[in-house]
């Protein structure tokens, strides 16, 4: 660890990090180590239990339900969100009013979940607004939050809330593609669609990895709306990991919580390291692309990208 | 600008119609994104009679269907008066939210900027591993860290205290990562020449890092504000005492007919600070979002 060789020349940098690191150590690392320890011990007798807690957790129907729902939610939401955001980003990128519309899409990010939840309750109540609109169209509604449709309400809520975030990310990717590549392709007679498939998509590959992972990690926050609308025990189609952790916490089942937290963090750690690798790989690719676009006279800078349409 | 060049290349009426169609879809989607804001505003300005007439089926559960106009016919500020003057709990919760958000942001400003600067412009053994650790922590959802958070707070006697929410937030690694990305952009040559002129480490931080990385710092603050103003999981888990709860977990009972208007007004008041920060800091917000993903 860094601390050991701190006195050596060049280690001054660590002092800048020290205050932050002490806090991280006290509030995150040390207690996490305790959680790992606890996951191998019984909660009541404090005796070493080996993998017993893990066995209990993986045999627990509520845990399996929460894992299943979380996986299902992820597999439905992420492709939907990422694709929808890409479509919007491509359209907005060329539009004169792109900046204004993008602001509209970003707005849900600023709305606190309590405000959203109030709206949701009005909208998805059995006698609520959605059913009323549907009845105008001659479609029979249903009790949205207490049936399997609750899942889709949550999907919609997630996409609604995160669309703007992903659009910004995609547009950052788009602005990194040199216009001269498009011009060259058009001179060669390529159409809009061909340009999109042959130029835009391949060039966005580096952004794709990170957008997917960030969207995935944001998906855990959908618990907020689910909780505020449906409480501790919602329809079982939206019973998420956070519900389960909350309920175990209330029962003081710290042994189960510890084993579940360790298992989940291992899975997530694997995913994050994959991201790291993808990031590095993408970095290489980007460097190559940057070299290419420098040759053709495009711009490479990314972080300083300003909002378009607002000048 | 790039798009101008692209539009010049476009001709033909068919394409134009398609363009208009796509724009219309986008505008409709943008309207849907904004609808809840209009909805809550309209609801908060309606009198009880009007609310009961339009939302009665939801509020008191009588038969029939709810209907909702976009604008109130007889706008009134009564509910705001009710909340602001006659509901002391609202003020307590609002104040708790302010304390939590301000505490976390000040903490992040103090320790976060320093750590980000250390990671961005210094080299020391183990830096890579330490940075990876920060990255991993930043990406872990609350549920994974919930028990460890609780154990730490319990040991320090911070459960059922606002400090139990503020301190872990202040040491969150996300703003460190964000500001790091911006500090990295500061050219090394500038730092070198300042060093040649005899600047100390502290002067470098104060006169170069803070001013030149200011957009990164603001971006982190904007994102942090939106996150902590709407915080749900932590207060719900760690605060048992009702008088400590922040506004973000305040959900009034709307099934009582005379409370619905107040609920609307309360939720509007809850999002006003967030919207102001959003509108004032949108450029920084976007830069912050991008910094989370774009590899230098």
XYZ file of C-alpha atoms in Angstrom:
607
model
C 0.000 0.000 0.000
C 1.030 3.564 -0.545
C 1.459 4.372 3.125
C 4.545 2.268 3.610
C 6.835 4.248 1.371
C 5.396 7.620 2.040
C 8.608 9.207 3.264
C 10.349 8.628 -0.020
C 10.773 11.507 -2.347
C 7.868 11.891 -4.733
C 5.364 10.510 -2.267
C 4.114 13.943 -1.318
C 1.059 13.383 -3.473
C -0.288 10.970 -0.915
C -0.616 13.747 1.644
C -3.173 15.422 -0.601
C -5.194 12.263 -0.568
C -4.682 11.445 3.094
C -7.710 13.283 4.581
C -10.016 11.738 2.026
C -8.392 8.331 2.433
C -8.803 8.353 6.221
C -12.527 9.001 5.761
C -12.815 6.288 3.146
C -10.982 3.934 5.481
C -13.239 4.744 8.443
C -16.575 4.775 6.649
C -16.103 2.306 3.828
C -13.065 0.039 3.929
C -12.747 -0.976 7.577
C -16.472 -1.634 8.040
C -16.550 -3.522 4.774
C -13.802 -5.784 6.053
C -15.983 -6.351 9.103
C -18.879 -7.246 6.815
C -16.740 -9.804 5.017
C -15.806 -11.299 8.404
C -19.409 -11.344 9.537
C -20.506 -13.138 6.402
C -18.617 -16.194 7.695
C -19.950 -16.065 11.263
C -23.329 -16.807 12.796
C -25.298 -13.731 13.849
C -26.589 -15.090 17.131
C -23.839 -17.282 18.583
C -20.936 -15.519 16.863
C -19.380 -18.845 15.925
C -17.539 -19.501 12.713
C -20.139 -20.745 10.266
C -18.093 -21.256 7.124
C -20.243 -20.879 4.053
C -23.463 -21.489 5.971
C -24.701 -17.875 5.568
C -24.072 -18.005 1.855
C -25.976 -21.280 1.624
C -28.911 -19.743 3.507
C -28.925 -16.669 1.308
C -28.760 -18.542 -1.969
C -31.555 -20.842 -0.791
C -33.711 -17.905 0.292
C -36.773 -17.443 -1.980
C -36.890 -13.668 -1.372
C -33.239 -13.360 -2.368
C -33.769 -15.389 -5.517
C -36.820 -13.317 -6.391
C -34.912 -10.065 -5.890
C -31.988 -11.300 -7.978
C -34.333 -12.496 -10.718
C -36.204 -9.180 -10.782
C -33.042 -7.136 -10.751
C -31.596 -9.170 -13.629
C -34.825 -9.004 -15.596
C -35.090 -5.290 -14.990
C -31.528 -4.766 -16.185
C -31.911 -6.890 -19.285
C -35.076 -5.059 -20.338
C -34.091 -1.536 -19.361
C -30.512 -1.120 -20.417
C -30.914 -2.017 -24.116
C -34.099 0.051 -24.256
C -32.544 3.096 -22.622
C -29.245 2.941 -24.477
C -30.935 2.567 -27.877
C -33.564 5.240 -27.227
C -30.919 7.663 -25.998
C -28.766 7.007 -29.064
C -31.694 7.678 -31.395
C -32.523 10.923 -29.596
C -28.876 11.978 -29.462
C -28.362 11.486 -33.202
C -31.486 13.518 -33.972
C -30.742 16.247 -31.441
C -27.138 16.523 -32.470
C -28.061 18.084 -35.801
C -31.085 19.968 -34.643
C -31.135 23.691 -34.165
C -33.182 23.366 -30.996
C -31.140 20.444 -29.714
C -30.007 22.349 -26.656
C -33.514 23.235 -25.546
C -34.907 19.760 -26.084
C -31.940 18.225 -24.319
C -32.697 20.401 -21.296
C -36.222 19.034 -21.287
C -34.872 15.483 -21.275
C -32.446 16.296 -18.466
C -35.092 17.852 -16.259
C -36.314 14.560 -14.731
C -32.829 14.136 -13.248
C -33.489 17.171 -11.078
C -36.912 16.085 -9.873
C -36.710 14.569 -6.389
C -38.225 11.104 -6.172
C -40.941 12.288 -3.761
C -42.329 14.673 -6.343
C -42.203 11.963 -8.977
C -43.937 9.512 -6.678
C -46.894 11.842 -6.141
C -47.327 12.130 -9.897
C -46.968 8.379 -10.318
C -49.711 7.707 -7.804
C -52.114 9.970 -9.674
C -51.145 8.484 -12.991
C -51.193 4.771 -12.243
C -54.042 4.532 -9.742
C -56.833 2.153 -10.880
C -59.066 5.221 -11.316
C -56.130 7.343 -12.313
C -55.230 9.444 -15.299
C -53.633 6.757 -17.417
C -56.695 4.554 -17.276
C -58.863 7.525 -18.087
C -56.830 8.320 -21.210
C -56.927 4.669 -22.170
C -60.694 4.547 -21.798
C -60.955 7.432 -24.273
C -59.116 5.224 -26.705
C -61.440 2.361 -25.885
C -58.778 0.287 -24.151
C -59.506 -1.284 -20.776
C -57.054 -0.185 -18.075
C -55.882 -2.052 -15.023
C -54.512 -1.595 -11.521
C -51.007 -0.739 -12.669
C -49.060 -0.850 -9.421
C -50.584 -4.049 -8.041
C -50.236 -6.320 -11.034
C -47.358 -7.530 -13.121
C -47.581 -4.239 -15.008
C -45.858 -2.603 -12.051
C -42.641 -3.875 -13.602
C -43.310 -1.960 -16.810
C -44.254 1.162 -14.916
C -40.858 0.949 -13.263
C -39.148 0.396 -16.615
C -40.854 3.481 -18.019
C -39.935 5.462 -14.940
C -36.290 4.455 -15.250
C -36.083 5.318 -18.947
C -37.866 8.618 -18.331
C -35.470 9.566 -15.568
C -32.208 8.524 -17.239
C -32.816 9.376 -20.881
C -31.298 12.854 -20.642
C -28.202 11.555 -18.865
C -27.538 9.017 -21.609
C -28.315 11.506 -24.373
C -25.619 13.807 -23.022
C -23.163 10.922 -22.991
C -23.996 9.870 -26.534
C -23.777 13.448 -27.787
C -20.331 13.739 -26.242
C -19.384 10.657 -28.232
C -20.906 12.073 -31.412
C -19.042 15.340 -31.109
C -15.798 13.393 -31.098
C -16.400 12.072 -34.613
C -14.722 14.190 -37.199
C -17.043 15.779 -39.739
C -14.477 15.260 -42.482
C -15.053 11.501 -42.370
C -18.713 12.100 -43.206
C -17.845 14.531 -45.938
C -15.459 12.078 -47.529
C -18.101 9.362 -47.389
C -20.723 11.621 -48.950
C -18.408 12.543 -51.773
C -18.185 8.816 -52.395
C -21.982 8.748 -52.578
C -22.905 7.293 -49.185
C -26.465 7.937 -47.941
C -27.555 9.024 -44.459
C -28.225 5.514 -43.288
C -24.966 4.170 -44.645
C -23.122 6.977 -42.901
C -24.836 6.068 -39.646
C -24.074 2.347 -39.868
C -20.578 2.588 -41.304
C -19.242 5.684 -39.584
C -21.332 6.744 -36.588
C -21.847 3.356 -34.952
C -18.253 2.068 -35.131
C -16.942 5.394 -33.869
C -19.280 5.311 -30.906
C -18.065 1.931 -29.721
C -15.860 3.356 -26.957
C -18.778 5.375 -25.580
C -21.020 2.338 -25.743
C -19.189 0.414 -23.006
C -19.184 3.204 -20.496
C -22.760 4.278 -21.184
C -23.927 0.728 -20.625
C -22.121 0.385 -17.328
C -23.174 3.794 -16.018
C -26.775 3.058 -17.008
C -26.540 -0.239 -15.191
C -25.315 1.369 -12.014
C -27.969 4.069 -12.193
C -30.595 1.354 -12.512
C -30.222 0.537 -8.813
C -31.645 3.936 -7.960
C -35.014 3.019 -9.426
C -35.719 1.631 -5.969
C -36.521 5.173 -4.884
C -39.628 5.522 -7.008
C -40.617 1.909 -6.385
C -40.398 2.405 -2.652
C -42.218 5.726 -2.523
C -45.070 4.497 -4.678
C -45.449 0.960 -3.387
C -43.709 0.794 0.011
C -41.723 -2.025 1.608
C -43.643 -4.880 0.071
C -44.577 -3.940 -3.496
C -45.987 -6.201 -6.172
C -43.582 -9.100 -6.423
C -42.578 -8.182 -9.976
C -40.755 -5.111 -8.617
C -39.314 -6.563 -5.431
C -35.704 -5.422 -5.854
C -32.448 -6.098 -4.025
C -32.792 -2.864 -2.058
C -36.197 -3.948 -0.734
C -34.676 -7.191 0.441
C -31.732 -5.485 2.147
C -34.102 -3.065 3.865
C -36.309 -5.848 5.139
C -33.371 -7.877 6.422
C -31.996 -4.767 8.062
C -35.246 -4.262 9.923
C -35.115 -7.880 11.141
C -31.456 -7.475 12.179
C -30.488 -10.385 9.895
C -26.979 -9.028 9.606
C -25.486 -12.418 8.756
C -27.674 -12.757 5.696
C -27.104 -9.134 4.756
C -23.356 -9.609 5.003
C -23.322 -12.699 2.807
C -25.606 -11.068 0.239
C -23.604 -7.833 0.218
C -20.334 -9.694 -0.277
C -21.807 -11.816 -3.071
C -23.242 -8.794 -4.835
C -20.063 -6.778 -4.496
C -18.031 -9.627 -5.995
C -20.327 -9.751 -9.016
C -20.238 -5.972 -9.392
C -16.474 -5.870 -8.910
C -16.069 -8.298 -11.793
C -18.260 -6.063 -13.926
C -16.361 -2.935 -12.923
C -13.009 -4.501 -13.739
C -14.421 -5.473 -17.113
C -15.392 -1.834 -17.553
C -11.904 -0.762 -16.611
C -10.516 -3.077 -19.262
C -13.010 -1.844 -21.815
C -12.113 1.708 -20.868
C -8.437 1.035 -21.456
C -9.228 -0.734 -24.698
C -11.488 2.097 -25.745
C -8.760 4.547 -24.865
C -6.440 2.810 -27.298
C -9.110 2.851 -29.964
C -9.800 6.490 -29.362
C -6.159 7.345 -29.647
C -6.113 5.595 -33.004
C -9.194 7.483 -34.068
C -7.746 10.740 -32.857
C -4.611 10.126 -34.898
C -6.781 9.425 -37.902
C -8.857 12.532 -37.456
C -5.787 14.673 -36.830
C -4.534 13.572 -40.201
C -7.812 14.577 -41.792
C -7.949 17.772 -39.793
C -10.783 17.021 -37.374
C -11.048 18.155 -33.809
C -10.195 15.748 -31.032
C -10.974 17.579 -27.788
C -13.785 16.104 -25.773
C -14.109 17.335 -22.246
C -14.379 20.949 -23.236
C -17.354 20.228 -25.489
C -19.927 22.904 -24.946
C -23.653 22.641 -25.301
C -24.641 22.952 -28.901
C -27.427 25.147 -30.146
C -26.763 27.683 -27.432
C -24.316 30.264 -28.587
C -20.763 24.346 -36.625
C -20.922 20.807 -37.798
C -24.619 20.440 -38.356
C -24.757 23.341 -40.747
C -22.483 21.533 -43.120
C -24.624 18.436 -42.835
C -27.826 20.263 -43.560
C -26.461 21.898 -46.654
C -25.947 18.498 -48.125
C -29.539 17.627 -47.660
C -32.122 18.267 -50.317
C -35.472 16.913 -51.420
C -38.919 17.296 -49.945
C -39.309 13.693 -48.814
C -36.370 14.049 -46.516
C -37.718 17.291 -45.135
C -41.051 15.705 -44.269
C -39.241 12.901 -42.525
C -37.184 15.411 -40.632
C -40.285 17.256 -39.467
C -41.888 13.996 -38.425
C -38.855 13.012 -36.354
C -38.737 16.453 -34.788
C -42.383 16.147 -33.853
C -41.714 12.830 -32.142
C -38.797 14.339 -30.265
C -40.868 17.320 -29.202
C -43.615 14.995 -27.979
C -41.094 12.965 -26.003
C -39.643 16.135 -24.521
C -43.131 17.177 -23.515
C -43.612 13.838 -21.775
C -40.346 14.356 -19.944
C -41.606 17.712 -18.724
C -45.208 16.721 -18.053
C -44.761 15.880 -14.352
C -43.441 19.382 -13.711
C -46.539 20.952 -15.277
C -48.742 18.446 -13.520
C -47.389 19.195 -10.063
C -47.407 22.940 -10.644
C -50.997 22.884 -11.867
C -52.104 20.693 -8.976
C -50.464 22.929 -6.422
C -52.343 25.954 -7.731
C -55.778 24.350 -7.713
C -58.348 24.880 -5.016
C -59.591 21.901 -3.027
C -62.888 21.855 -4.894
C -61.225 21.688 -8.231
C -58.770 19.024 -7.081
C -61.550 16.931 -5.644
C -63.574 17.251 -8.828
C -60.672 16.285 -11.086
C -58.760 13.831 -8.959
C -61.526 12.703 -6.606
C -61.521 9.124 -7.840
C -57.857 8.773 -6.889
C -57.920 10.818 -3.724
C -60.997 9.567 -1.938
C -61.549 6.479 -4.035
C -65.057 7.254 -5.209
C -66.273 5.881 -8.515
C -65.580 7.424 -11.852
C -62.351 8.376 -13.507
C -59.846 11.057 -12.743
C -59.407 13.801 -15.265
C -56.782 16.443 -15.246
C -56.587 19.709 -17.115
C -53.199 21.214 -17.850
C -54.133 24.525 -16.265
C -56.145 25.241 -13.137
C -59.326 27.178 -13.819
C -59.221 29.108 -10.552
C -55.569 29.345 -9.531
C -54.917 29.913 -5.834
C -51.850 30.055 -3.628
C -53.728 28.738 -0.610
C -51.831 25.480 -0.422
C -48.505 27.247 -0.390
C -49.701 29.454 2.430
C -50.920 26.359 4.237
C -47.564 24.600 3.883
C -45.374 27.601 4.543
C -47.309 29.089 7.434
C -49.287 26.314 9.086
C -47.033 23.276 8.726
C -44.035 23.507 11.058
C -42.973 19.923 10.180
C -42.362 21.057 6.633
C -39.830 23.606 7.797
C -38.056 21.106 10.003
C -37.734 18.699 7.088
C -36.700 21.414 4.670
C -34.033 22.558 7.098
C -32.803 18.983 7.584
C -32.434 18.663 3.820
C -30.473 21.886 3.714
C -28.182 20.707 6.512
C -27.527 17.334 4.901
C -26.899 18.751 1.437
C -24.750 21.647 2.631
C -22.774 19.429 5.016
C -22.012 16.840 2.367
C -21.051 19.400 -0.264
C -18.777 21.350 2.073
C -17.079 18.127 3.105
C -16.609 17.063 -0.503
C -15.220 20.490 -1.291
C -12.662 20.247 1.510
C -11.335 16.712 1.206
C -12.478 15.864 -2.315
C -10.678 18.642 -4.178
C -7.435 17.873 -2.379
C -7.641 14.171 -3.118
C -8.532 14.821 -6.751
C -5.527 17.124 -7.074
C -3.252 14.521 -5.532
C -4.464 11.859 -7.931
C -4.313 14.150 -10.949
C -0.872 15.707 -10.687
C 1.299 13.720 -8.293
C 2.933 10.339 -8.552
C 3.468 8.088 -5.610
C 3.788 4.368 -5.107
C 0.464 2.562 -5.035
C -1.404 5.404 -6.706
C -2.878 3.223 -9.407
C -4.246 0.669 -6.964
C -5.637 3.380 -4.716
C -7.342 5.082 -7.618
C -8.890 1.814 -8.738
C -10.205 1.400 -5.207
C -11.829 4.843 -5.389
C -13.339 3.956 -8.741
C -14.769 0.706 -7.413
C -16.253 2.426 -4.360
C -17.790 5.100 -6.527
C -19.559 2.507 -8.624
C -20.977 0.390 -5.783
C -24.701 0.901 -5.138
C -25.877 1.774 -1.654
C -27.288 -1.673 -0.897
C -23.822 -3.246 -1.050
C -22.350 -0.705 1.373
C -25.440 -0.389 3.531
C -24.458 -2.812 6.275
C -20.853 -1.613 6.475
C -22.087 1.956 6.603
C -24.389 1.052 9.468
C -21.680 -0.812 11.400
C -19.362 2.179 11.132
C -22.029 4.641 12.231
C -23.106 2.387 15.063
C -19.557 2.174 16.381
C -19.153 5.943 16.259
C -22.550 6.559 17.814
C -23.755 8.392 14.733
C -26.953 6.500 14.013
C -30.001 8.667 14.344
C -27.935 11.761 13.726
C -27.601 13.923 10.639
C -23.836 13.440 10.869
C -24.430 9.794 10.055
C -25.722 10.875 6.656
C -23.316 13.781 6.127
C -19.961 12.157 6.905
C -20.162 9.112 4.609
C -21.440 11.455 1.888
C -18.578 13.888 2.420
C -16.079 11.067 1.875
C -17.861 9.741 -1.190
C -15.336 8.973 -3.907
C -17.479 10.061 -6.836
C -16.659 13.792 -6.691
C -12.974 12.919 -6.336
C -13.112 11.009 -9.581
C -15.064 13.769 -11.314
C -12.748 16.572 -10.261
C -9.739 14.410 -11.068
C -10.868 14.326 -14.683
C -10.890 18.122 -14.808
C -7.617 18.623 -12.935
C -5.947 16.279 -15.425
C -6.734 18.762 -18.184
C -4.564 21.435 -16.597
C -1.345 21.528 -18.650
C 1.759 20.225 -16.867
C 3.874 22.967 -18.417
C 1.936 25.558 -16.453
C 2.655 23.758 -13.194
C 6.309 23.325 -14.097
C 6.799 27.005 -14.823
C 5.023 27.967 -11.600
C 7.373 25.633 -9.741
C 10.366 27.264 -11.397
C 9.082 30.575 -10.115
C 9.216 29.076 -6.631
C 5.582 28.241 -6.033
C 4.985 25.865 -3.128
C 2.684 22.842 -3.391
C 0.010 24.707 -1.548
C 0.266 27.730 -3.841
C -0.020 25.446 -6.850
C -3.225 24.039 -5.426
C -4.645 27.403 -4.462
C -3.656 29.486 -7.490
C -3.677 26.921 -10.280
C -5.783 23.884 -9.379
C -8.777 25.624 -7.842
C -9.256 28.388 -10.421
C -8.464 26.245 -13.454
C -10.435 23.257 -12.249
C -13.368 25.351 -11.126
C -15.760 24.017 -13.744
C -15.027 20.501 -12.536
C -15.593 21.515 -8.946
C -18.892 23.170 -9.839
C -19.912 20.132 -11.896
C -19.284 17.894 -8.888
C -21.268 20.244 -6.661
C -24.238 20.358 -9.054
C -24.387 16.582 -9.388
C -23.867 16.240 -5.651
C -26.669 18.652 -4.890
C -29.161 16.771 -7.048
C -28.076 13.483 -5.460
C -28.209 14.558 -1.825
C -31.265 16.765 -2.112
C -33.208 13.731 -3.281
C -31.553 11.201 -1.001
C -33.889 8.376 0.042
C -32.068 5.214 1.043
C -29.716 6.547 3.742
C -32.189 8.628 5.772
C -34.715 5.838 5.507
C -32.249 3.336 6.917
C -30.331 5.320 9.501
C -32.795 7.882 10.854
C -35.487 6.603 13.162
C -36.189 9.933 14.814
C -38.964 11.700 12.862
C -37.668 15.186 13.527
C -34.447 14.374 11.658
C -36.004 13.240 8.380
C -35.234 15.349 5.299
C -37.736 16.567 2.752
C -36.723 13.864 0.292
C -38.625 11.198 2.240
C -41.646 13.403 3.019
C -44.690 11.931 1.345
C -47.910 13.424 2.649
C -51.059 11.385 2.777
C -52.985 12.270 -0.353
C -55.944 10.030 0.359
C -57.231 12.568 2.861
C -59.239 14.860 0.629
C -58.149 18.128 2.201
C -54.449 17.215 2.084
C -54.039 16.650 -1.628
C -53.445 20.294 -2.453
C -50.883 20.585 0.312
C -49.138 17.479 -1.013
C -48.826 19.072 -4.426
C -47.530 22.319 -2.967
C -45.030 20.445 -0.784
C -43.662 18.478 -3.694
C -43.317 21.645 -5.768
C -41.455 23.318 -2.912
C -39.238 20.244 -2.662
C -38.173 20.472 -6.283
C -37.787 24.243 -6.553
C -34.208 24.286 -5.164
C -33.267 21.340 -7.361
C -34.699 22.988 -10.476
C -32.877 26.229 -9.698
C -29.577 24.405 -9.330
C -30.354 22.478 -12.484
C -31.126 25.572 -14.547
C -28.191 27.536 -13.174
C -25.702 24.724 -13.516
C -26.844 22.835 -16.567
C -23.647 23.395 -18.544
C -21.618 22.125 -15.607
C -24.022 19.271 -15.082
C -23.488 18.123 -18.657
C -19.732 18.472 -18.389
C -19.896 16.462 -15.190
C -21.923 13.703 -16.825
C -19.469 13.558 -19.703
C -16.460 13.500 -17.405
C -17.875 10.330 -15.878
C -17.624 8.499 -19.154
C -15.212 10.003 -21.637
C -11.713 8.660 -21.485
C -9.011 11.216 -21.937
